[in-house]
Short mmCIF file of C-alpha atoms in Angstrom, two decimals:
data_model
loop_
_atom_site.label_atom_id
_atom_site.label_comp_id
_atom_site.label_asym_id
_atom_site.label_seq_id
_atom_site.Cartn_x
_atom_site.Cartn_y
_atom_site.Cartn_z
CA MET A 1 0.04 -0.01 0.05
CA HIS A 2 1.31 3.46 -0.91
CA PHE A 3 1.64 5.77 2.06
CA PHE A 4 0.75 9.35 1.20
CA GLY A 5 3.07 12.08 2.25
CA SER A 6 0.66 15.06 2.34
CA SER A 7 -3.08 15.66 2.52
CA GLN A 8 -3.00 16.92 -1.07
CA GLU A 9 -1.43 13.55 -2.25
CA PHE A 10 -4.00 11.67 -0.17
CA LEU A 11 -6.97 13.60 -1.61
CA ARG A 12 -5.65 13.16 -5.12
CA ASP A 13 -4.85 9.49 -4.92
CA TYR A 14 -6.85 7.62 -2.32
CA ARG A 15 -9.87 6.80 -4.54
CA SER A 16 -7.67 4.69 -6.88
CA TYR A 17 -6.96 2.30 -3.98
CA VAL A 18 -10.60 1.72 -3.02
CA VAL A 19 -11.73 -1.87 -3.55
CA LYS A 20 -14.74 -1.11 -5.86
CA ALA A 21 -17.03 -3.78 -4.46
CA TRP A 22 -16.54 -2.40 -0.98
CA ALA A 23 -16.74 1.31 -1.90
CA GLY A 24 -19.75 1.94 0.35
CA TYR A 25 -18.06 0.60 3.44
CA TYR A 26 -14.99 2.89 3.56
CA PHE A 27 -14.62 5.65 6.20
CA SER A 28 -16.37 8.71 4.89
CA TYR A 29 -13.24 10.84 4.77
CA ASP A 30 -14.62 13.54 2.45
CA GLN A 31 -17.73 13.97 4.70
CA PHE A 32 -15.72 14.41 7.86
CA LYS A 33 -13.18 16.69 6.22
CA THR A 34 -16.05 18.92 5.08
CA GLU A 35 -17.61 18.96 8.54
CA TYR A 36 -14.16 19.71 10.15
CA LYS A 37 -13.67 22.69 7.86
CA ARG A 38 -17.14 23.96 8.79
CA LEU A 39 -16.44 23.60 12.53
CA ALA A 40 -12.84 24.97 12.21
CA SER A 41 -14.12 28.13 10.55
CA SER A 42 -16.49 28.87 13.36
CA ARG A 43 -16.29 28.91 17.16
CA PRO A 44 -17.56 25.34 17.78
CA THR A 45 -19.36 24.64 21.02
CA ASP A 46 -18.51 21.70 23.27
CA GLU A 47 -21.77 20.14 21.97
CA ASP A 48 -20.59 20.58 18.39
CA ILE A 49 -17.28 18.93 19.07
CA SER A 50 -18.91 16.16 21.06
CA LYS A 51 -21.41 15.48 18.22
CA PHE A 52 -18.50 15.43 15.64
CA ASP A 53 -16.54 13.05 17.87
CA ASP A 54 -19.63 10.75 18.30
CA GLU A 55 -20.10 10.65 14.48
CA ILE A 56 -16.46 9.78 13.90
CA LEU A 57 -16.68 6.97 16.44
CA LYS A 58 -19.85 5.59 14.76
CA GLU A 59 -18.18 5.63 11.43
CA VAL A 60 -15.04 3.91 12.76
CA GLN A 61 -17.30 1.25 14.28
CA ARG A 62 -19.19 0.76 11.02
CA VAL A 63 -15.87 0.24 9.12
CA HIS A 64 -14.62 -2.03 11.86
CA ILE A 65 -17.72 -4.22 11.72
CA PHE A 66 -17.47 -4.56 7.95
CA LEU A 67 -13.79 -5.57 8.07
CA LEU A 68 -14.56 -8.20 10.71
CA SER A 69 -17.31 -9.62 8.52
CA GLN A 70 -14.83 -9.93 5.66
CA ILE A 71 -12.23 -11.53 7.93
CA ASP A 72 -14.93 -14.01 9.12
CA ALA A 73 -15.68 -14.83 5.46
CA VAL A 74 -12.04 -15.53 4.81
CA ASN A 75 -11.81 -17.73 7.87
CA MET A 76 -14.80 -19.72 6.68
CA ASP A 77 -13.27 -20.17 3.24
CA LEU A 78 -9.99 -21.36 4.86
CA GLU A 79 -11.91 -23.90 6.91
CA SER A 80 -13.55 -25.17 3.65
CA ILE A 81 -10.20 -25.45 2.04
CA PHE A 82 -8.85 -27.42 5.08
CA VAL A 83 -11.83 -29.84 4.83
CA MET A 84 -11.29 -30.24 1.06
CA THR A 85 -7.56 -30.86 1.58
CA LYS A 86 -8.16 -33.39 4.36
CA GLN A 87 -10.60 -35.28 2.24
CA ASN A 88 -8.38 -35.26 -0.78
CA VAL A 89 -5.38 -36.69 1.10
CA GLU A 90 -6.96 -40.15 0.81
CA THR A 91 -8.48 -39.81 -2.82
CA LYS A 92 -5.72 -37.70 -4.45
CA ASN A 93 -8.20 -36.45 -6.99
CA ALA A 94 -6.59 -34.00 -9.47
CA GLN A 95 -9.82 -31.98 -9.93
CA ILE A 96 -10.10 -31.46 -6.18
CA ASP A 97 -6.44 -30.33 -6.19
CA ARG A 98 -7.26 -27.70 -8.84
CA ASN A 99 -10.36 -26.62 -6.78
CA ILE A 100 -8.15 -26.23 -3.73
CA GLU A 101 -5.58 -24.17 -5.64
CA VAL A 102 -8.32 -21.90 -7.03
CA ALA A 103 -9.80 -21.52 -3.54
CA ILE A 104 -6.43 -20.62 -2.04
CA ARG A 105 -5.79 -18.02 -4.73
CA SER A 106 -9.28 -16.61 -4.05
CA VAL A 107 -8.57 -16.41 -0.37
CA TYR A 108 -5.22 -14.77 -1.01
CA ASP A 109 -6.97 -12.11 -3.12
CA GLU A 110 -9.56 -11.52 -0.37
CA ILE A 111 -6.80 -11.16 2.24
CA ASN A 112 -5.07 -8.59 0.00
CA LYS A 113 -8.32 -6.70 -0.34
CA CYS A 114 -8.75 -6.71 3.47
CA GLU A 115 -5.23 -5.33 3.87
CA GLU A 116 -5.81 -2.55 1.36
CA PHE A 117 -9.21 -1.72 2.98
CA TYR A 118 -7.53 -1.66 6.46
CA SER A 119 -4.58 0.48 5.36
CA LEU A 120 -6.57 3.05 3.48
CA ASN A 121 -9.16 3.35 6.31
CA TYR A 122 -6.40 3.58 8.91
CA PHE A 123 -4.71 6.45 7.00
CA ALA A 124 -8.08 8.25 6.50
CA ILE A 125 -9.14 7.85 10.15
CA SER A 126 -5.68 9.05 11.33
CA LYS A 127 -6.06 12.17 9.14
CA VAL A 128 -9.45 12.88 10.61
CA GLY A 129 -8.17 12.19 14.09
CA LYS A 130 -5.53 14.76 13.67
CA LYS A 131 -8.05 17.24 12.46
CA MET A 132 -10.19 16.39 15.53
CA GLU A 133 -7.25 17.01 17.75
CA LYS A 134 -6.66 20.42 16.15
CA LEU A 135 -10.32 21.33 16.57
CA MET A 136 -10.23 20.36 20.25
CA ASN A 137 -6.99 22.28 20.79
CA LYS A 138 -8.71 25.36 19.43
CA GLY A 139 -10.14 25.72 22.96
CA VAL A 140 -6.70 25.76 24.64
CA ASP A 141 -6.26 28.70 26.98
CA ILE A 142 -3.01 30.00 28.34
CA ALA A 143 -3.14 30.27 32.11
CA PRO A 144 -2.00 33.67 33.46
CA SER A 145 0.16 32.37 36.23
CA PRO A 146 0.31 28.56 36.47
CA PRO A 147 1.66 26.91 39.58
CA SER A 148 5.24 25.85 39.15
CA SER A 149 4.38 22.12 39.25
CA SER A 150 1.65 22.35 36.43
CA PRO A 151 2.00 22.84 32.74
CA GLY A 152 1.38 26.32 31.28
CA LEU A 153 -1.60 25.25 29.16
CA HIS A 154 -4.97 24.36 30.43
CA HIS A 155 -7.54 22.77 28.14
CA SER A 156 -11.03 24.09 28.36
CA ARG A 157 -12.33 20.94 26.76
CA LYS A 158 -11.46 17.39 27.67
CA VAL A 159 -10.22 14.98 25.05
CA PRO A 160 -12.66 12.11 25.06
CA SER A 161 -11.25 8.84 26.32
CA GLY A 162 -10.88 6.35 23.52
CA SER A 163 -13.29 3.66 22.51
CA SER A 164 -13.28 0.00 23.41
CA LEU A 165 -12.72 -0.84 19.75
CA PRO A 166 -9.30 -2.23 18.95
CA LEU A 167 -8.23 0.40 16.40
CA PRO A 168 -5.47 -0.13 13.84
#
């Protein structure tokens, strides 16, 4: 997978990496970038930021669930291949050998699609996460005279604690 160096490169090139059959399951990068720009150009409230954060989390969960379903399908295919192989050890049928080979190639292709889907979504989610962090830091205030043991910056908004999802 090609890793993009800049946002401009990413915007220009990411669509060429989309697995066409899975196009509707990718993280909605364009939608969140547009919403980020809208929020960044205004004085977003805590409620605006919280809603944006919730929508990002829902979208990440949607992508995660789809990827898990594809991995489950690959695992079922691998189990079928295992059964075919086990049965063919005794019969040594050439046609079954060819069927096993075709099935293995198909699984390999599906695994590659999963990897590309994961990598592209990871990159897009990371980009939106950085934008979210910038948006949240928009509310950073400089304290007039902080105590010597505390940092000089105090956040007026709390960064939400992460999700229970295992993220890439």
